[in-house]
Amino acid sequence: MLVRAITAPGLRRWCRGQRGAAAACFPLGRALLGVRGAEAAVFLQGLLTNDVTQLAAAGDKNPASPAAVGVCFADLGGAPFSRLHGSTAEEPHLLLECDSSVLDSLQKHLKLYKIRRKVTITPCPELSLWAVIPGEQPGDASSLPKCAHQALLLTPDPRADVMGWRLIAKKGANLSEMIPGSQVGDVQDYHRHRYKQGIPEGVKDLPPGVALPLESNLAFMNGISFTKGCYIGQELTARTHHMGVIRKRLLPVTFPAPPPGPGVPEGAEILTESGKPAGKFRAGRGELGIALLRLAHANEPLCIKLGGDTVKLSATTPEWWPKAAAK
């Protein structure tokens, strides 16, 4: 994502403008991988689904952007990529956000394509990643002050307005000083919030080698450019998009009550009442979850066979989706 930098005084002005809403800050425990060098943007342009050249050239004029690596390396699906430095005179330094469990795999994956490119690919353990969600209303990017300071980075989450902001800070930073009046929230509440909104994140929701960008709603989350030209895996994504036939999508699902025992296993088959296969359960928290469902059955009563029990669930279409997107 393209990151707007905000100084601590700027953050205080921003917080005072939130009509008294207390912001909740969630430590995500995700990893950041830095790609630095004169050819960083050109290198990533051939690997990511989004247009990295726009990020490199736009300064702070355009909103942030998520992306996926190729077709199936999908932990970046919906996750941001960031520009750390705002000055075009500085060496480009881009950040990729990913699930911490695949940091090494992602680094090795990128290095396979590095060849002679003038880039360095290194983790950024000195930085921490936070989600900032206001207490009363979704944020408005126009309300963010534009300050040129690189010690702290804050940007509207590019995936959907309901997801608030993404914050990159130095590890050990005092959030209460940077965002006065904010509270550090339980990260499980953050996951419940995004499951309710149908926002995938991490390898459980987007298993590498399995999840596809369009089925994962990456186009809805501003994560795919259909005009940037070729990248690895572009053919399948572009052909599916132009044919206009997407039979399965990730959807938020709700159980009447939290499933018994350890919960629903990842990959559990979801059935219609008549027993027809409807999709696969990906992951969830309590009574909320996310599942890859056939759109033809998304509005029907659904169930999962869990041991000797039949657990009912229902799917919904997120309000932030484009109209008629699920049709």
Tab-separated table of C-alpha atoms in Angstrom, residues 24-28 131 133 162-163 183-197 285-288:
chain	number	residue	atom	x	y	z
A	24	ALA	CA	-8.701	0.568	19.101
A	25	CYS	CA	-5.147	-0.422	18.128
A	26	PHE	CA	-4.549	-4.107	17.437
A	27	PRO	CA	-1.013	-5.601	17.345
A	28	LEU	CA	-1.156	-7.892	14.339
A	131	ALA	CA	-4.556	-2.150	12.757
A	133	ILE	CA	-10.100	0.917	13.971
A	162	VAL	CA	-14.649	-0.687	7.346
A	163	MET	CA	-11.103	-1.830	8.140
A	183	GLN	CA	-6.655	1.621	23.575
A	184	VAL	CA	-4.735	-1.531	22.738
A	185	GLY	CA	-7.364	-4.087	21.800
A	186	ASP	CA	-7.480	-7.872	21.843
A	187	VAL	CA	-6.308	-9.070	18.424
A	188	GLN	CA	-9.062	-11.710	18.508
A	189	ASP	CA	-11.593	-8.857	18.332
A	190	TYR	CA	-9.803	-7.604	15.220
A	191	HIS	CA	-10.106	-11.034	13.594
A	192	ARG	CA	-13.783	-11.230	14.519
A	193	HIS	CA	-14.317	-7.798	12.968
A	194	ARG	CA	-12.690	-8.741	9.670
A	195	TYR	CA	-14.508	-12.102	9.536
A	196	LYS	CA	-17.787	-10.261	9.999
A	197	GLN	CA	-16.824	-8.043	7.048
A	285	ARG	CA	-13.478	-17.178	15.534
A	286	GLY	CA	-16.463	-18.214	17.666
A	287	GLU	CA	-19.682	-17.907	15.688
A	288	LEU	CA	-18.004	-15.966	12.833
